[in-house]
């Protein structure tokens, strides 16, 4: 398999790097010990500052590390506000690792934060860091990656704006006993070498993860570009039994979209960082699930074996469907996860959480293997994740571009049986459908887990696309529907999957 000029043969292995081997050894040692929360080293002056004060602390770009030596440069985040546990940063240069100290002179303290300059900030450490690269032009180093908070990190490609987040791990997400958030405690960054032409477009770093249930060693190889990608290799060591280990978690926001039945009093037609979950199963099926903002927490499991990939996608990229000149939702990237090893049997899990507005991330998707990770066991992870503006190159089928529903009753039919039915239309376009004319015998393959779909049909559209339409009776129960378009018994579209809840 080839992706953006990289082959599976080019992937990294721990044996190649003594520094990564040392981090793996440290992670294994931690797992054999009782979990110790990080010490509270943050100066008192930083512990109680509010959001506004924290925003007035800024790293001075003129102090960015390596900016005169490499296309890559490094800027840091100050501790304080919600970032109460500083991390440790190290730089590997000439095969030696050296701590990167906290320097107050690297920051400007404005407004209410100016009083902090009079305080002893020794022990502040760093909350996180961001990486810059001439992504959009040769004249400016754009921020393309940020590591900040627990195991969270975000990436963007050329022309994209930050949206969804990635995490190192998700543990017991949406579980009755609560979620555990592993955290990267220490990082080692390889100082970029301007003379290394072969690797001039890559940045490598290592990380040590720890939490009550698991410790781990991570290696990240970041390649900024049109579709910024990160190759991730990790060794995990379980300190305790883990009921649900979420691998390659993606976290996003969906407040309302085209299929939302309820929406706030807002001039914007749609508000979301992602509008659907796309999966490429081990059986070579492409499945599309539109996202929702439910009335209560919902967890969906998509059973699979050796998946080819999954991702949270921002398929709608037309500004006219958002009208937001500040958030730029039309520029939020999609992000795909591609295993670089066999993940075996398991399922992609989608968690949708109610949210009143766009300030809360309420969507999580990740892989859960059937093989659990128990106390004393270890697991190796190897995968790639990358941003997209469209779809993975391998996706050659027609794609669902529109999902709408409403009352099936026509004008003047408020008292008819149709008023108790729900009408759905799903429009497909592109891919294999582009070469199919309206006179060809395209059929609708549809199934429901509960009840039946009424009046199913496939119809050619004037714009070259195809429409799938059907009705659901008012059964009072949720309806899980799957459908796709076929021609001569073969799929010509991805599989659209949707769960209708009549009470919402």
Short mmCIF file of C-alpha atoms in Angstrom, two decimals:
data_model
loop_
_atom_site.label_atom_id
_atom_site.label_comp_id
_atom_site.label_asym_id
_atom_site.label_seq_id
_atom_site.Cartn_x
_atom_site.Cartn_y
_atom_site.Cartn_z
CA UNK A 1 0.00 0.00 0.00
CA UNK A 2 1.31 3.44 -0.93
CA UNK A 3 0.13 6.67 0.67
CA UNK A 4 1.46 10.10 -0.23
CA UNK A 5 4.80 8.67 -1.34
CA UNK A 6 5.31 6.55 1.80
CA UNK A 7 5.32 2.76 1.79
CA UNK A 8 4.80 0.34 4.63
CA UNK A 9 8.44 -0.70 4.28
CA UNK A 10 9.51 2.76 5.45
CA UNK A 11 7.91 2.50 8.89
CA UNK A 12 9.92 2.93 12.07
CA UNK A 13 10.88 0.30 14.60
CA UNK A 14 12.06 0.71 18.18
CA UNK A 15 15.22 -1.32 17.60
CA UNK A 16 16.47 1.43 15.29
CA UNK A 17 16.67 4.00 18.10
CA UNK A 18 18.25 3.65 21.51
CA UNK A 19 16.35 6.69 22.79
CA UNK A 20 12.99 5.14 21.95
CA UNK A 21 14.17 1.86 23.46
CA UNK A 22 14.99 3.75 26.67
CA UNK A 23 11.51 5.32 26.78
CA UNK A 24 9.96 1.86 26.27
CA UNK A 25 12.04 0.51 29.13
CA UNK A 26 10.97 3.41 31.36
CA UNK A 27 7.30 2.83 30.50
CA UNK A 28 7.61 -0.84 31.37
CA UNK A 29 9.22 0.03 34.71
CA UNK A 30 6.39 2.45 35.51
CA UNK A 31 3.78 -0.22 34.84
CA UNK A 32 5.46 -2.52 37.35
CA UNK A 33 5.19 0.15 40.05
CA UNK A 34 2.22 1.63 41.91
CA UNK A 35 0.85 4.61 40.03
CA UNK A 36 2.13 7.92 41.36
CA UNK A 37 0.34 11.10 40.26
CA UNK A 38 2.71 13.84 39.12
CA UNK A 39 3.95 16.13 41.87
CA UNK A 40 2.32 19.53 42.20
CA UNK A 41 5.22 21.76 41.22
CA UNK A 42 3.27 24.67 39.77
CA UNK A 43 4.00 28.00 41.53
CA UNK A 44 1.10 29.33 43.58
CA UNK A 45 0.91 32.44 41.40
CA UNK A 46 -0.15 30.32 38.41
CA UNK A 47 -2.61 27.98 40.09
CA UNK A 48 -5.61 30.28 40.29
CA UNK A 49 -5.34 32.48 37.22
CA UNK A 50 -8.46 32.63 35.06
CA UNK A 51 -8.95 32.11 31.34
CA UNK A 52 -8.59 35.80 30.43
CA UNK A 53 -5.33 36.15 32.35
CA UNK A 54 -3.94 32.97 30.85
CA UNK A 55 -4.68 34.23 27.34
CA UNK A 56 -2.56 37.30 28.11
CA UNK A 57 0.53 35.10 28.46
CA UNK A 58 2.02 34.60 25.01
CA UNK A 59 5.15 32.96 23.71
CA UNK A 60 7.30 35.48 21.85
CA UNK A 61 7.69 34.22 18.24
CA UNK A 62 11.09 35.89 18.04
CA UNK A 63 12.26 33.34 20.62
CA UNK A 64 11.06 30.33 18.61
CA UNK A 65 13.60 27.52 18.75
CA UNK A 66 15.46 26.48 15.55
CA UNK A 67 13.81 29.11 13.34
CA UNK A 68 17.14 30.19 11.88
CA UNK A 69 18.45 26.64 11.49
CA UNK A 70 15.61 24.63 10.00
CA UNK A 71 12.24 24.85 8.23
CA UNK A 72 10.77 23.62 11.54
CA UNK A 73 10.48 25.82 14.61
CA UNK A 74 9.18 25.26 18.14
CA UNK A 75 7.06 27.45 20.42
CA UNK A 76 5.91 26.62 23.94
CA UNK A 77 2.78 26.93 26.07
CA UNK A 78 2.92 28.37 29.58
CA UNK A 79 1.50 26.42 32.52
CA UNK A 80 -1.45 27.79 34.49
CA UNK A 81 -5.27 27.98 34.30
CA UNK A 82 -6.46 24.40 33.51
CA UNK A 83 -2.91 23.26 32.77
CA UNK A 84 -1.89 22.54 36.34
CA UNK A 85 0.61 19.74 35.71
CA UNK A 86 3.75 20.81 33.82
CA UNK A 87 5.35 18.38 31.41
CA UNK A 88 9.05 17.78 30.86
CA UNK A 89 10.59 18.63 27.49
CA UNK A 90 13.92 17.39 26.17
CA UNK A 91 15.83 18.00 22.94
CA UNK A 92 17.90 15.25 21.32
CA UNK A 93 20.90 16.64 19.47
CA UNK A 94 24.02 14.76 18.40
CA UNK A 95 22.51 11.63 19.97
CA UNK A 96 22.33 13.27 23.42
CA UNK A 97 19.17 14.37 25.26
CA UNK A 98 19.17 17.71 27.09
CA UNK A 99 16.28 19.16 29.14
CA UNK A 100 14.63 22.26 27.70
CA UNK A 101 14.30 24.65 30.66
CA UNK A 102 11.46 27.04 31.37
CA UNK A 103 12.51 30.62 30.57
CA UNK A 104 10.17 33.46 31.52
CA UNK A 105 11.97 35.66 29.00
CA UNK A 106 10.43 33.56 26.23
CA UNK A 107 7.00 34.98 27.08
CA UNK A 108 5.21 38.29 27.11
CA UNK A 109 2.95 38.95 30.11
CA UNK A 110 0.32 41.52 29.20
CA UNK A 111 -2.72 43.03 30.95
CA UNK A 112 -3.59 41.22 34.17
CA UNK A 113 -0.76 38.77 33.53
CA UNK A 114 1.85 41.53 33.86
CA UNK A 115 1.92 41.06 37.64
CA UNK A 116 3.28 37.55 37.13
CA UNK A 117 6.60 39.06 36.06
CA UNK A 118 7.10 40.04 39.71
CA UNK A 119 6.59 36.47 40.91
CA UNK A 120 9.04 33.62 41.25
CA UNK A 121 7.97 31.32 38.44
CA UNK A 122 10.67 28.72 39.03
CA UNK A 123 9.18 25.28 38.52
CA UNK A 124 6.56 26.48 36.04
CA UNK A 125 7.67 24.03 33.41
CA UNK A 126 5.73 23.83 30.17
CA UNK A 127 2.09 22.98 29.49
CA UNK A 128 2.74 21.86 25.92
CA UNK A 129 4.22 22.94 22.61
CA UNK A 130 3.42 23.72 19.01
CA UNK A 131 5.37 23.08 15.82
CA UNK A 132 5.67 25.49 12.90
CA UNK A 133 6.61 24.99 9.27
CA UNK A 134 6.26 27.00 6.01
CA UNK A 135 3.02 25.17 5.23
CA UNK A 136 1.11 27.70 3.15
CA UNK A 137 3.96 29.87 1.85
CA UNK A 138 7.75 30.08 1.99
CA UNK A 139 7.55 33.43 3.77
CA UNK A 140 5.80 32.33 6.95
CA UNK A 141 6.06 29.43 9.38
CA UNK A 142 2.51 28.24 10.03
CA UNK A 143 1.51 26.27 13.09
CA UNK A 144 0.72 22.74 11.90
CA UNK A 145 0.75 20.65 15.10
CA UNK A 146 0.11 21.25 18.78
CA UNK A 147 0.48 18.93 21.79
CA UNK A 148 -1.41 20.34 24.77
CA UNK A 149 -3.30 18.69 27.62
CA UNK A 150 -3.40 14.99 28.65
CA UNK A 151 -2.63 12.99 25.47
CA UNK A 152 -4.33 15.43 23.09
CA UNK A 153 -2.74 16.72 19.90
CA UNK A 154 -4.05 18.41 16.76
CA UNK A 155 -2.73 18.70 13.21
CA UNK A 156 -3.67 20.71 10.12
CA UNK A 157 -2.67 20.57 6.48
CA UNK A 158 -2.28 23.28 3.89
CA UNK A 159 -5.21 25.72 3.87
CA UNK A 160 -6.94 24.02 6.81
CA UNK A 161 -8.06 25.41 10.19
CA UNK A 162 -7.88 23.53 13.49
CA UNK A 163 -10.96 21.46 14.22
CA UNK A 164 -11.04 17.93 15.62
CA UNK A 165 -8.41 16.60 18.04
CA UNK A 166 -6.45 13.36 18.27
CA UNK A 167 -5.53 11.52 21.46
CA UNK A 168 -2.90 8.98 22.34
CA UNK A 169 -5.46 6.68 24.02
CA UNK A 170 -9.04 6.65 25.24
CA UNK A 171 -9.80 4.48 28.27
CA UNK A 172 -13.34 3.54 29.34
CA UNK A 173 -14.97 6.32 27.33
CA UNK A 174 -18.71 6.60 28.02
CA UNK A 175 -18.44 3.90 30.69
CA UNK A 176 -20.54 3.91 33.89
CA UNK A 177 -17.44 4.18 36.10
CA UNK A 178 -16.13 7.21 34.27
CA UNK A 179 -13.38 7.82 31.73
CA UNK A 180 -9.65 7.74 32.44
CA UNK A 181 -7.45 10.24 30.62
CA UNK A 182 -3.86 9.06 30.15
CA UNK A 183 -1.36 11.89 29.84
CA UNK A 184 1.96 12.43 28.10
CA UNK A 185 4.31 13.31 30.96
CA UNK A 186 7.58 13.80 29.11
CA UNK A 187 8.67 14.46 25.53
CA UNK A 188 11.93 14.12 23.62
CA UNK A 189 12.18 16.13 20.40
CA UNK A 190 14.84 15.45 17.81
CA UNK A 191 16.38 18.74 16.82
CA UNK A 192 15.71 19.09 13.08
CA UNK A 193 18.79 18.90 10.91
CA UNK A 194 18.72 21.38 8.04
CA UNK A 195 21.40 19.37 6.22
CA UNK A 196 19.44 16.11 6.23
CA UNK A 197 17.74 16.56 2.86
CA UNK A 198 15.93 13.21 2.98
CA UNK A 199 14.21 14.07 6.26
CA UNK A 200 13.92 17.84 5.89
CA UNK A 201 10.13 17.56 5.71
CA UNK A 202 9.75 15.32 8.76
CA UNK A 203 9.81 16.02 12.49
CA UNK A 204 10.28 13.23 15.02
CA UNK A 205 9.51 13.15 18.74
CA UNK A 206 9.08 10.63 21.55
CA UNK A 207 6.66 10.69 24.47
CA UNK A 208 6.18 8.90 27.77
CA UNK A 209 2.56 8.26 28.77
CA UNK A 210 1.31 7.38 32.23
CA UNK A 211 -2.04 6.89 33.97
CA UNK A 212 -3.52 4.70 36.72
CA UNK A 213 -4.19 1.83 34.28
CA UNK A 214 -1.45 2.03 31.68
CA UNK A 215 1.95 3.43 30.79
CA UNK A 216 3.35 3.72 27.31
CA UNK A 217 6.12 4.86 25.01
CA UNK A 218 5.20 6.71 21.80
CA UNK A 219 7.08 7.72 18.71
CA UNK A 220 5.61 10.33 16.35
CA UNK A 221 6.92 11.13 12.87
CA UNK A 222 5.13 14.23 11.57
CA UNK A 223 5.12 15.24 7.90
CA UNK A 224 3.40 18.57 7.17
CA UNK A 225 1.85 19.16 3.75
CA UNK A 226 -1.44 19.22 1.86
CA UNK A 227 -2.50 16.31 4.04
CA UNK A 228 -0.36 16.54 7.17
CA UNK A 229 0.30 13.04 8.45
CA UNK A 230 1.62 11.47 11.64
CA UNK A 231 3.04 7.97 11.84
CA UNK A 232 2.59 6.62 15.36
CA UNK A 233 4.33 3.70 16.99
CA UNK A 234 3.63 2.83 20.63
CA UNK A 235 4.35 0.19 23.24
CA UNK A 236 1.71 -0.03 25.99
CA UNK A 237 2.05 -1.73 29.38
CA UNK A 238 -1.03 -2.41 31.50
CA UNK A 239 -0.80 -1.64 35.20
CA UNK A 240 -4.40 -2.77 35.70
CA UNK A 241 -7.05 -4.56 33.68
CA UNK A 242 -8.53 -2.19 31.10
CA UNK A 243 -12.17 -2.81 30.28
CA UNK A 244 -12.18 -0.71 27.10
CA UNK A 245 -9.02 0.46 25.37
CA UNK A 246 -9.77 3.01 22.66
CA UNK A 247 -7.00 3.09 20.03
CA UNK A 248 -6.36 6.10 17.76
CA UNK A 249 -9.20 8.17 19.25
CA UNK A 250 -10.52 11.17 17.32
CA UNK A 251 -12.48 13.82 19.24
CA UNK A 252 -14.72 16.34 17.49
CA UNK A 253 -17.81 18.56 17.75
CA UNK A 254 -21.24 18.30 16.17
CA UNK A 255 -23.89 20.74 17.32
CA UNK A 256 -26.33 20.66 14.40
CA UNK A 257 -26.35 19.95 10.68
CA UNK A 258 -28.59 19.41 7.67
CA UNK A 259 -30.44 16.43 9.16
CA UNK A 260 -30.88 17.89 12.65
CA UNK A 261 -34.50 18.04 13.68
CA UNK A 262 -33.91 20.64 16.40
CA UNK A 263 -31.54 23.58 16.11
CA UNK A 264 -30.90 26.76 18.09
CA UNK A 265 -32.10 30.19 17.06
CA UNK A 266 -28.99 30.84 14.97
CA UNK A 267 -28.39 32.39 11.55
CA UNK A 268 -25.86 29.69 10.68
CA UNK A 269 -27.29 26.71 8.75
CA UNK A 270 -24.79 24.21 10.23
CA UNK A 271 -22.28 24.14 13.10
CA UNK A 272 -19.85 21.24 13.34
CA UNK A 273 -16.18 20.26 13.09
CA UNK A 274 -17.14 16.90 11.57
CA UNK A 275 -20.36 15.70 9.98
CA UNK A 276 -19.86 11.95 9.69
CA UNK A 277 -17.93 8.82 10.56
CA UNK A 278 -16.45 7.01 7.56
CA UNK A 279 -15.17 3.42 7.80
CA UNK A 280 -13.37 1.16 5.36
CA UNK A 281 -13.96 -2.33 6.71
CA UNK A 282 -11.77 -5.39 6.46
CA UNK A 283 -14.30 -6.82 3.97
CA UNK A 284 -13.73 -3.78 1.71
CA UNK A 285 -17.07 -2.10 2.48
CA UNK A 286 -17.21 1.70 2.83
CA UNK A 287 -19.70 2.78 5.53
CA UNK A 288 -20.90 6.33 6.18
CA UNK A 289 -22.67 7.28 9.43
CA UNK A 290 -23.91 10.90 9.69
CA UNK A 291 -23.28 12.40 13.13
CA UNK A 292 -25.94 13.68 15.51
CA UNK A 293 -26.31 15.71 18.69
CA UNK A 294 -28.50 13.31 20.69
CA UNK A 295 -30.74 13.95 23.67
CA UNK A 296 -28.73 11.41 25.68
CA UNK A 297 -25.35 9.71 25.35
CA UNK A 298 -25.29 7.16 22.55
CA UNK A 299 -22.64 4.55 21.83
CA UNK A 300 -22.57 2.68 18.53
CA UNK A 301 -20.31 -0.28 17.76
CA UNK A 302 -19.40 -1.27 14.20
CA UNK A 303 -18.08 -4.84 14.28
CA UNK A 304 -15.11 -5.49 12.02
CA UNK A 305 -11.91 -7.47 11.57
CA UNK A 306 -8.60 -6.11 10.31
CA UNK A 307 -10.09 -2.73 9.30
CA UNK A 308 -8.49 -0.71 6.52
CA UNK A 309 -9.25 2.57 8.27
CA UNK A 310 -11.76 4.97 9.78
CA UNK A 311 -12.09 8.69 10.26
CA UNK A 312 -14.22 11.63 11.32
CA UNK A 313 -14.93 13.61 8.19
CA UNK A 314 -15.96 17.17 7.42
CA UNK A 315 -17.58 16.27 4.11
CA UNK A 316 -19.51 19.53 3.72
CA UNK A 317 -16.87 22.13 2.68
CA UNK A 318 -19.01 24.90 1.18
CA UNK A 319 -18.90 28.18 3.13
CA UNK A 320 -22.51 28.86 2.11
CA UNK A 321 -23.62 25.94 4.30
CA UNK A 322 -22.06 27.51 7.43
CA UNK A 323 -21.91 31.30 6.88
CA UNK A 324 -19.41 31.56 9.73
CA UNK A 325 -16.61 34.06 9.01
CA UNK A 326 -14.90 33.46 12.37
CA UNK A 327 -14.97 29.71 12.99
CA UNK A 328 -14.36 28.78 9.31
CA UNK A 329 -16.06 25.41 9.67
CA UNK A 330 -15.70 24.88 5.91
CA UNK A 331 -11.92 24.72 6.44
CA UNK A 332 -11.96 22.22 9.30
CA UNK A 333 -10.09 19.09 8.19
CA UNK A 334 -11.29 15.55 7.97
CA UNK A 335 -8.91 13.06 9.59
CA UNK A 336 -8.27 9.44 8.67
CA UNK A 337 -6.71 6.62 10.68
CA UNK A 338 -4.94 3.82 8.81
CA UNK A 339 -3.55 0.75 10.62
CA UNK A 340 0.02 -0.19 9.70
CA UNK A 341 -0.35 -3.58 11.37
CA UNK A 342 -3.15 -6.12 11.60
CA UNK A 343 -5.61 -4.94 14.28
CA UNK A 344 -7.50 -8.25 14.28
CA UNK A 345 -11.16 -8.53 15.34
CA UNK A 346 -12.89 -5.73 17.21
CA UNK A 347 -15.06 -2.73 16.46
CA UNK A 348 -15.01 0.96 15.69
CA UNK A 349 -16.90 2.69 18.48
CA UNK A 350 -18.70 5.99 18.04
CA UNK A 351 -19.78 8.00 21.08
CA UNK A 352 -22.20 10.91 20.62
CA UNK A 353 -22.79 13.15 23.65
CA UNK A 354 -25.45 15.87 24.02
CA UNK A 355 -24.06 19.39 23.79
CA UNK A 356 -25.90 22.73 24.07
CA UNK A 357 -23.42 24.58 21.88
CA UNK A 358 -20.19 24.41 19.92
CA UNK A 359 -17.88 25.05 22.90
CA UNK A 360 -17.96 21.37 23.88
CA UNK A 361 -16.43 18.45 22.00
CA UNK A 362 -19.14 15.79 22.00
CA UNK A 363 -18.03 13.24 19.40
CA UNK A 364 -15.44 10.48 19.91
CA UNK A 365 -14.49 7.62 17.59
CA UNK A 366 -11.82 4.95 18.17
CA UNK A 367 -10.95 1.29 17.64
CA UNK A 368 -11.55 -1.32 20.37
CA UNK A 369 -9.94 -4.74 19.91
CA UNK A 370 -11.72 -7.88 21.09
CA UNK A 371 -8.45 -8.89 22.75
CA UNK A 372 -8.50 -6.97 26.03
CA UNK A 373 -5.38 -5.59 27.70
CA UNK A 374 -5.01 -6.99 31.20
CA UNK A 375 -2.64 -6.41 34.10
CA UNK A 376 0.97 -7.21 33.20
CA UNK A 377 0.28 -7.46 29.47
CA UNK A 378 1.75 -5.27 26.74
CA UNK A 379 0.61 -4.24 23.29
CA UNK A 380 2.28 -2.68 20.30
CA UNK A 381 0.42 -0.13 18.18
CA UNK A 382 1.39 1.07 14.73
CA UNK A 383 -0.79 3.31 12.61
CA UNK A 384 -0.88 6.47 10.56
CA UNK A 385 -3.29 9.37 10.82
CA UNK A 386 -3.59 12.26 8.38
CA UNK A 387 -5.78 15.23 7.49
CA UNK A 388 -7.93 15.43 4.38
CA UNK A 389 -10.07 17.90 2.47
CA UNK A 390 -11.86 15.16 0.54
CA UNK A 391 -11.89 11.36 0.93
CA UNK A 392 -9.20 8.67 1.08
CA UNK A 393 -7.85 7.93 -2.39
CA UNK A 394 -9.06 4.33 -2.22
CA UNK A 395 -12.71 5.42 -1.91
CA UNK A 396 -13.98 5.10 -5.49
CA UNK A 397 -17.72 4.64 -4.83
CA UNK A 398 -20.53 7.17 -4.85
CA UNK A 399 -20.63 9.21 -1.64
CA UNK A 400 -23.58 10.37 0.44
CA UNK A 401 -23.58 14.14 0.12
CA UNK A 402 -26.96 14.90 1.65
CA UNK A 403 -29.26 13.40 4.30
CA UNK A 404 -32.69 14.97 4.83
CA UNK A 405 -35.94 13.87 6.45
CA UNK A 406 -39.38 15.25 7.20
CA UNK A 407 -43.03 14.37 7.43
CA UNK A 408 -44.17 12.10 4.62
CA UNK A 409 -47.50 13.90 4.41
CA UNK A 410 -47.98 16.07 1.37
CA UNK A 411 -49.96 19.33 1.16
CA UNK A 412 -53.45 18.84 2.56
CA UNK A 413 -52.66 15.35 3.89
CA UNK A 414 -52.40 16.16 7.59
CA UNK A 415 -55.09 13.61 8.41
CA UNK A 416 -53.74 10.82 6.17
CA UNK A 417 -51.72 7.81 7.29
CA UNK A 418 -48.66 9.42 5.64
CA UNK A 419 -48.61 12.07 8.38
CA UNK A 420 -47.49 9.34 10.78
CA UNK A 421 -44.59 8.33 8.54
CA UNK A 422 -41.11 9.84 8.21
CA UNK A 423 -39.75 10.53 4.73
CA UNK A 424 -35.99 10.17 4.17
CA UNK A 425 -33.89 11.14 1.18
CA UNK A 426 -30.18 10.34 0.81
CA UNK A 427 -28.38 11.86 -2.17
CA UNK A 428 -25.25 10.22 -3.59
CA UNK A 429 -22.77 11.67 -6.03
CA UNK A 430 -19.31 11.15 -7.52
CA UNK A 431 -17.07 8.13 -7.71
CA UNK A 432 -18.52 5.20 -9.62
CA UNK A 433 -21.81 7.07 -10.06
CA UNK A 434 -20.18 9.64 -12.34
CA UNK A 435 -20.21 7.16 -15.25
CA UNK A 436 -23.73 5.83 -14.70
CA UNK A 437 -26.47 7.33 -16.87
CA UNK A 438 -30.05 7.84 -15.76
CA UNK A 439 -31.35 5.00 -17.93
CA UNK A 440 -29.25 2.32 -16.23
CA UNK A 441 -30.94 -0.09 -13.76
CA UNK A 442 -29.57 1.27 -10.48
CA UNK A 443 -31.32 -0.37 -7.53
CA UNK A 444 -31.64 0.41 -3.84
CA UNK A 445 -30.37 -2.24 -1.42
CA UNK A 446 -31.93 -1.37 1.95
CA UNK A 447 -32.39 -3.13 5.28
CA UNK A 448 -33.58 -2.23 8.78
CA UNK A 449 -32.92 -3.91 12.10
CA UNK A 450 -36.37 -2.98 13.40
CA UNK A 451 -39.54 -2.85 11.33
CA UNK A 452 -39.46 -2.16 7.61
CA UNK A 453 -38.69 0.63 5.20
CA UNK A 454 -41.66 1.68 3.09
CA UNK A 455 -41.64 2.79 -0.57
CA UNK A 456 -37.88 2.36 -1.13
CA UNK A 457 -36.64 3.59 -4.50
CA UNK A 458 -33.58 4.89 -6.34
CA UNK A 459 -33.97 7.92 -8.62
CA UNK A 460 -31.57 9.64 -10.99
CA UNK A 461 -31.06 13.37 -10.25
CA UNK A 462 -30.62 16.20 -12.79
CA UNK A 463 -27.11 16.95 -11.46
CA UNK A 464 -25.75 13.49 -12.29
CA UNK A 465 -26.26 12.11 -8.81
CA UNK A 466 -28.72 9.54 -7.50
CA UNK A 467 -31.28 9.69 -4.73
CA UNK A 468 -32.30 6.93 -2.34
CA UNK A 469 -35.66 7.54 -0.70
CA UNK A 470 -37.83 5.61 1.76
CA UNK A 471 -40.30 6.05 4.60
CA UNK A 472 -40.35 4.79 8.16
CA UNK A 473 -43.64 4.07 9.94
CA UNK A 474 -44.31 5.59 13.35
CA UNK A 475 -43.47 2.52 15.43
CA UNK A 476 -42.34 4.47 18.48
CA UNK A 477 -39.04 2.57 18.39
CA UNK A 478 -35.60 3.51 17.02
CA UNK A 479 -34.93 2.35 13.45
CA UNK A 480 -31.40 1.34 12.35
CA UNK A 481 -31.26 1.63 8.55
CA UNK A 482 -28.57 0.58 6.08
CA UNK A 483 -28.74 1.25 2.39
CA UNK A 484 -26.58 1.47 -0.72
CA UNK A 485 -27.01 1.76 -4.46
CA UNK A 486 -26.20 -1.23 -6.67
CA UNK A 487 -25.89 -1.85 -10.39
CA UNK A 488 -26.15 -5.42 -11.68
CA UNK A 489 -25.80 -6.67 -8.12
CA UNK A 490 -22.57 -4.74 -7.36
CA UNK A 491 -22.35 -1.72 -5.05
CA UNK A 492 -21.83 1.62 -6.77
CA UNK A 493 -22.14 3.69 -3.58
CA UNK A 494 -20.90 3.53 -0.03
CA UNK A 495 -23.24 2.11 2.62
CA UNK A 496 -25.27 4.78 4.40
CA UNK A 497 -26.13 3.88 7.99
CA UNK A 498 -28.46 5.92 10.19
CA UNK A 499 -30.42 5.40 13.38
CA UNK A 500 -33.70 7.29 13.58
CA UNK A 501 -35.05 8.07 17.05
CA UNK A 502 -38.69 9.16 16.69
CA UNK A 503 -38.78 10.85 20.11
CA UNK A 504 -36.10 13.39 19.17
#
